[in-house]
């Protein structure tokens, strides 16, 4: 099947504390229409930077230094900035973590929803409003007809995230990047929104890049998992294969620990220590200092790739031997 | 919300009128001396006191003071030999013209520079702008004025160094440019620093990322999203700059010999023309209150949330 998005050996370098250092390295994955790829990992491992690189919206000081981002068969990195910008919204939609701030506080929601359509063609006020209504009905905002003129602050967090999803999907993109879309919401709202996304995905054959901390959501909502640690891939595979035979000690630890929110960041409470900062990224396995299965080779050489395309891991001393 | 602000403005107005009333009565020897001068004969003082009702109790005088204000009677300038109210008309018009030009210049440049600064906040351009703002904010008005006169009038001979020219038309415009720029520079620097900070804060918010992720161009995001949100607190700030405008106006009008209220204030202070001085104080106070009120009203029209509260 044709891929919607394929990331090849992506590397992003950034300035942190006045020095340039690699933020993500060697990131490679494919995403097909109608499928969901979950990217998981602790805070700071580079999930959002990966998403920002795909969108072409890296923070100032960050650049892609290697690799390819192939969207619709063309390398986005070789496109002029203007054309890449035009892919946003049209081919890629994005929703982010904090729905409370994701909408413009001083525009009524119908105007925000219809904004991209209005930039493309002149619409009468009546058509614009009825189209906005349709877009908002699609994301199941209740009593939409009477709420078109409401401002974002008049909606709950869950409703605002639905509106944000309507904005992202307004032009029927092929790919949705959802960067922790439900982390800030309560469990019931979270389930409702994820189920709605699943329904939209089936209706429109949408590919979803689902970034999350929470492995418990992955089994239910994703087809593939991509586990990151300190800017690199540690394990990747289809949900069924990977959960059936977890190979990497980090994935193993992730599965056993429930992420706890300490301050604004999630921490893995069952593993000692904290992930290294980009300044101290090494050539060897970056998880070595926290790994319960660490052996001499770990910190000396980069971990080898084990397994095959449907389940791979990068590890010197895995829990399971993966068939090549 | 608006009614509360209106009430506050009215209260400040009453306060202002009262203060100016007591200011006049606190002058050495009382108002008659301040009007007639320190060397007036006792007969003249007594005659004036009788004529102006100054021999009556303070509370009655206070009431008379209000009554006179409502009739527009602000006293008589014994220096210029004309009723102060008649004197003020022309000068006020000139000052309003100059101040409005300067304010428009300052606000427009603050919006433009502030947006650029907010967008480039983390880059060299943002820092250069920040430095220039501090420089222009700190430079004294008379220094800027004299510098501009030196460059554009004396060296280049492009613009007149002072005065007002003929009423209406090109000549008046040409006379306005240098004083308006002089007055606008420090105010624009202060306003743009504030607005640049505001724009920078807005640029960091998630809705900007949302808009960019939808493929909107930087220019569109700037005017349709960021400007709209950053401008609301800015309007209040513009209102608060109005006193600085009048203070700067006194200096600017003196440097450029521009006969407006500020120039008159300066002259009257030199001449100890107290009726004129207190009338100008009152007028500038009223204009300040009105300016702030206008900013608040404009703000609440733009800010829907104010109406919901
Ligand atoms: N705007 C930014 N400016 C500077 N550094 C940044 C910025 N965004 C991310 N970083 C740095 O890049 C690295 C990767 O961050 P990233 O935001 O991708 O992590 P994440 O996996 O999304 O974490 P979280 O789960 O907390 O969202 C971190 O070291 C982070 O400090
Ligand atoms: Mg993140």
PDB file of N, CA, C and O and ligand atoms in Angstrom, chain A residues 15-16 23 41-50 59 62 97 179-180 213 265 278, ligand 1:
ATOM      1  N   UNK A  15      19.839  24.095  19.225  1.00  0.00           N
ATOM      2  CA  UNK A  15      20.652  24.807  20.193  1.00  0.00           C
ATOM      3  C   UNK A  15      20.029  24.644  21.562  1.00  0.00           C
ATOM      4  O   UNK A  15      18.884  24.993  21.775  1.00  0.00           O
ATOM      5  N   UNK A  16      20.786  24.083  22.461  1.00  0.00           N
ATOM      6  CA  UNK A  16      20.303  24.037  23.845  1.00  0.00           C
ATOM      7  C   UNK A  16      21.432  24.527  24.735  1.00  0.00           C
ATOM      8  O   UNK A  16      22.540  24.036  24.663  1.00  0.00           O
ATOM      9  N   UNK A  23      19.025  16.436  18.683  1.00  0.00           N
ATOM     10  CA  UNK A  23      17.814  16.280  19.494  1.00  0.00           C
ATOM     11  C   UNK A  23      17.160  14.945  19.165  1.00  0.00           C
ATOM     12  O   UNK A  23      16.782  14.191  20.046  1.00  0.00           O
ATOM     13  N   UNK A  41       7.134   7.514  24.673  1.00  0.00           N
ATOM     14  CA  UNK A  41       8.424   7.771  25.306  1.00  0.00           C
ATOM     15  C   UNK A  41       8.264   8.822  26.385  1.00  0.00           C
ATOM     16  O   UNK A  41       7.268   9.540  26.402  1.00  0.00           O
ATOM     17  N   UNK A  42       9.283   8.901  27.247  1.00  0.00           N
ATOM     18  CA  UNK A  42       9.211   9.851  28.346  1.00  0.00           C
ATOM     19  C   UNK A  42       9.344  11.287  27.854  1.00  0.00           C
ATOM     20  O   UNK A  42       9.777  11.541  26.735  1.00  0.00           O
ATOM     21  N   UNK A  43       9.070  12.218  28.758  1.00  0.00           N
ATOM     22  CA  UNK A  43       9.231  13.636  28.447  1.00  0.00           C
ATOM     23  C   UNK A  43      10.635  13.938  27.944  1.00  0.00           C
ATOM     24  O   UNK A  43      11.608  13.433  28.497  1.00  0.00           O
ATOM     25  N   UNK A  44      10.712  14.744  26.901  1.00  0.00           N
ATOM     26  CA  UNK A  44      12.009  15.203  26.425  1.00  0.00           C
ATOM     27  C   UNK A  44      12.688  14.250  25.468  1.00  0.00           C
ATOM     28  O   UNK A  44      13.799  14.521  25.017  1.00  0.00           O
ATOM     29  N   UNK A  45      12.044  13.122  25.102  1.00  0.00           N
ATOM     30  CA  UNK A  45      12.735  12.171  24.238  1.00  0.00           C
ATOM     31  C   UNK A  45      12.670  12.593  22.772  1.00  0.00           C
ATOM     32  O   UNK A  45      13.298  11.981  21.920  1.00  0.00           O
ATOM     33  N   UNK A  46      11.897  13.648  22.457  1.00  0.00           N
ATOM     34  CA  UNK A  46      11.911  14.168  21.097  1.00  0.00           C
ATOM     35  C   UNK A  46      10.648  13.888  20.299  1.00  0.00           C
ATOM     36  O   UNK A  46      10.642  14.064  19.081  1.00  0.00           O
ATOM     37  N   UNK A  47       9.577  13.507  20.957  1.00  0.00           N
ATOM     38  CA  UNK A  47       8.334  13.213  20.234  1.00  0.00           C
ATOM     39  C   UNK A  47       7.796  14.461  19.542  1.00  0.00           C
ATOM     40  O   UNK A  47       7.471  14.439  18.352  1.00  0.00           O
ATOM     41  N   UNK A  48       7.698  15.536  20.303  1.00  0.00           N
ATOM     42  CA  UNK A  48       7.125  16.756  19.722  1.00  0.00           C
ATOM     43  C   UNK A  48       8.042  17.362  18.671  1.00  0.00           C
ATOM     44  O   UNK A  48       7.569  17.957  17.694  1.00  0.00           O
ATOM     45  N   UNK A  49       9.346  17.227  18.871  1.00  0.00           N
ATOM     46  CA  UNK A  49      10.280  17.752  17.873  1.00  0.00           C
ATOM     47  C   UNK A  49      10.129  16.971  16.567  1.00  0.00           C
ATOM     48  O   UNK A  49      10.171  17.548  15.475  1.00  0.00           O
ATOM     49  N   UNK A  50       9.911  15.656  16.672  1.00  0.00           N
ATOM     50  CA  UNK A  50       9.662  14.860  15.471  1.00  0.00           C
ATOM     51  C   UNK A  50       8.426  15.384  14.743  1.00  0.00           C
ATOM     52  O   UNK A  50       8.446  15.600  13.522  1.00  0.00           O
ATOM     53  N   UNK A  59      11.093  24.829  16.236  1.00  0.00           N
ATOM     54  CA  UNK A  59      11.373  26.095  16.915  1.00  0.00           C
ATOM     55  C   UNK A  59      12.626  26.754  16.336  1.00  0.00           C
ATOM     56  O   UNK A  59      13.471  26.068  15.754  1.00  0.00           O
ATOM     57  N   UNK A  62      16.405  25.267  15.609  1.00  0.00           N
ATOM     58  CA  UNK A  62      16.395  23.827  15.339  1.00  0.00           C
ATOM     59  C   UNK A  62      16.355  23.606  13.838  1.00  0.00           C
ATOM     60  O   UNK A  62      15.587  24.277  13.137  1.00  0.00           O
ATOM     61  N   UNK A  97      -1.390  19.347  22.574  1.00  0.00           N
ATOM     62  CA  UNK A  97      -1.767  18.905  23.905  1.00  0.00           C
ATOM     63  C   UNK A  97      -2.781  19.789  24.614  1.00  0.00           C
ATOM     64  O   UNK A  97      -3.743  19.306  25.173  1.00  0.00           O
ATOM     65  N   UNK A 179      -0.521  15.353  18.831  1.00  0.00           N
ATOM     66  CA  UNK A 179       0.540  15.362  19.837  1.00  0.00           C
ATOM     67  C   UNK A 179      -0.086  15.420  21.226  1.00  0.00           C
ATOM     68  O   UNK A 179      -0.467  16.484  21.705  1.00  0.00           O
ATOM     69  N   UNK A 180      -0.198  14.281  21.854  1.00  0.00           N
ATOM     70  CA  UNK A 180      -0.834  14.149  23.163  1.00  0.00           C
ATOM     71  C   UNK A 180      -2.175  14.869  23.212  1.00  0.00           C
ATOM     72  O   UNK A 180      -2.392  15.742  24.054  1.00  0.00           O
ATOM     73  N   UNK A 213       2.168   9.506  26.041  1.00  0.00           N
ATOM     74  CA  UNK A 213       2.979   8.927  27.108  1.00  0.00           C
ATOM     75  C   UNK A 213       2.429   7.581  27.521  1.00  0.00           C
ATOM     76  O   UNK A 213       3.057   6.842  28.245  1.00  0.00           O
ATOM     77  N   UNK A 265       5.540  17.324  34.015  1.00  0.00           N
ATOM     78  CA  UNK A 265       6.138  16.281  33.199  1.00  0.00           C
ATOM     79  C   UNK A 265       5.785  14.887  33.734  1.00  0.00           C
ATOM     80  O   UNK A 265       5.641  14.687  34.924  1.00  0.00           O
ATOM     81  N   UNK A 278      20.055  16.170  25.946  1.00  0.00           N
ATOM     82  CA  UNK A 278      20.702  16.095  24.631  1.00  0.00           C
ATOM     83  C   UNK A 278      22.208  16.390  24.655  1.00  0.00           C
ATOM     84  O   UNK A 278      22.935  15.906  23.798  1.00  0.00           O
TER      85      UNK A 278
HETATM   86  N1  LIG C   1      11.007  25.264  21.781  1.00  0.00           N
HETATM   87  C1  LIG C   1      12.079  24.625  22.257  1.00  0.00           C
HETATM   88  N2  LIG C   1      13.183  25.324  22.601  1.00  0.00           N
HETATM   89  C2  LIG C   1      14.266  24.703  23.093  1.00  0.00           C
HETATM   90  N3  LIG C   1      14.355  23.401  23.299  1.00  0.00           N
HETATM   91  C3  LIG C   1      13.303  22.626  22.987  1.00  0.00           C
HETATM   92  C4  LIG C   1      12.106  23.195  22.452  1.00  0.00           C
HETATM   93  N4  LIG C   1      11.229  22.205  22.230  1.00  0.00           N
HETATM   94  C5  LIG C   1      11.855  21.069  22.628  1.00  0.00           C
HETATM   95  N5  LIG C   1      13.093  21.313  23.068  1.00  0.00           N
HETATM   96  C6  LIG C   1      14.064  20.321  23.540  1.00  0.00           C
HETATM   97  O1  LIG C   1      14.127  19.273  22.604  1.00  0.00           O
HETATM   98  C7  LIG C   1      14.171  18.022  23.247  1.00  0.00           C
HETATM   99  C8  LIG C   1      13.016  17.165  22.788  1.00  0.00           C
HETATM  100  O2  LIG C   1      11.820  17.788  23.243  1.00  0.00           O
HETATM  101  P1  LIG C   1      10.360  17.331  22.828  1.00  0.00           P
HETATM  102  O3  LIG C   1       9.469  18.491  23.101  1.00  0.00           O
HETATM  103  O4  LIG C   1      10.373  16.790  21.463  1.00  0.00           O
HETATM  104  O5  LIG C   1      10.068  16.179  23.865  1.00  0.00           O
HETATM  105  P2  LIG C   1       8.720  15.350  24.019  1.00  0.00           P
HETATM  106  O6  LIG C   1       9.102  13.934  23.809  1.00  0.00           O
HETATM  107  O7  LIG C   1       7.668  15.895  23.166  1.00  0.00           O
HETATM  108  O8  LIG C   1       8.401  15.586  25.546  1.00  0.00           O
HETATM  109  P3  LIG C   1       6.979  15.794  26.234  1.00  0.00           P
HETATM  110  O9  LIG C   1       6.483  14.426  26.474  1.00  0.00           O
HETATM  111  O10 LIG C   1       7.325  16.500  27.504  1.00  0.00           O
HETATM  112  O11 LIG C   1       6.141  16.578  25.319  1.00  0.00           O
HETATM  113  C9  LIG C   1      14.153  18.289  24.736  1.00  0.00           C
HETATM  114  O12 LIG C   1      15.482  18.223  25.218  1.00  0.00           O
HETATM  115  C10 LIG C   1      13.612  19.683  24.833  1.00  0.00           C
HETATM  116  O13 LIG C   1      14.133  20.329  25.948  1.00  0.00           O
END
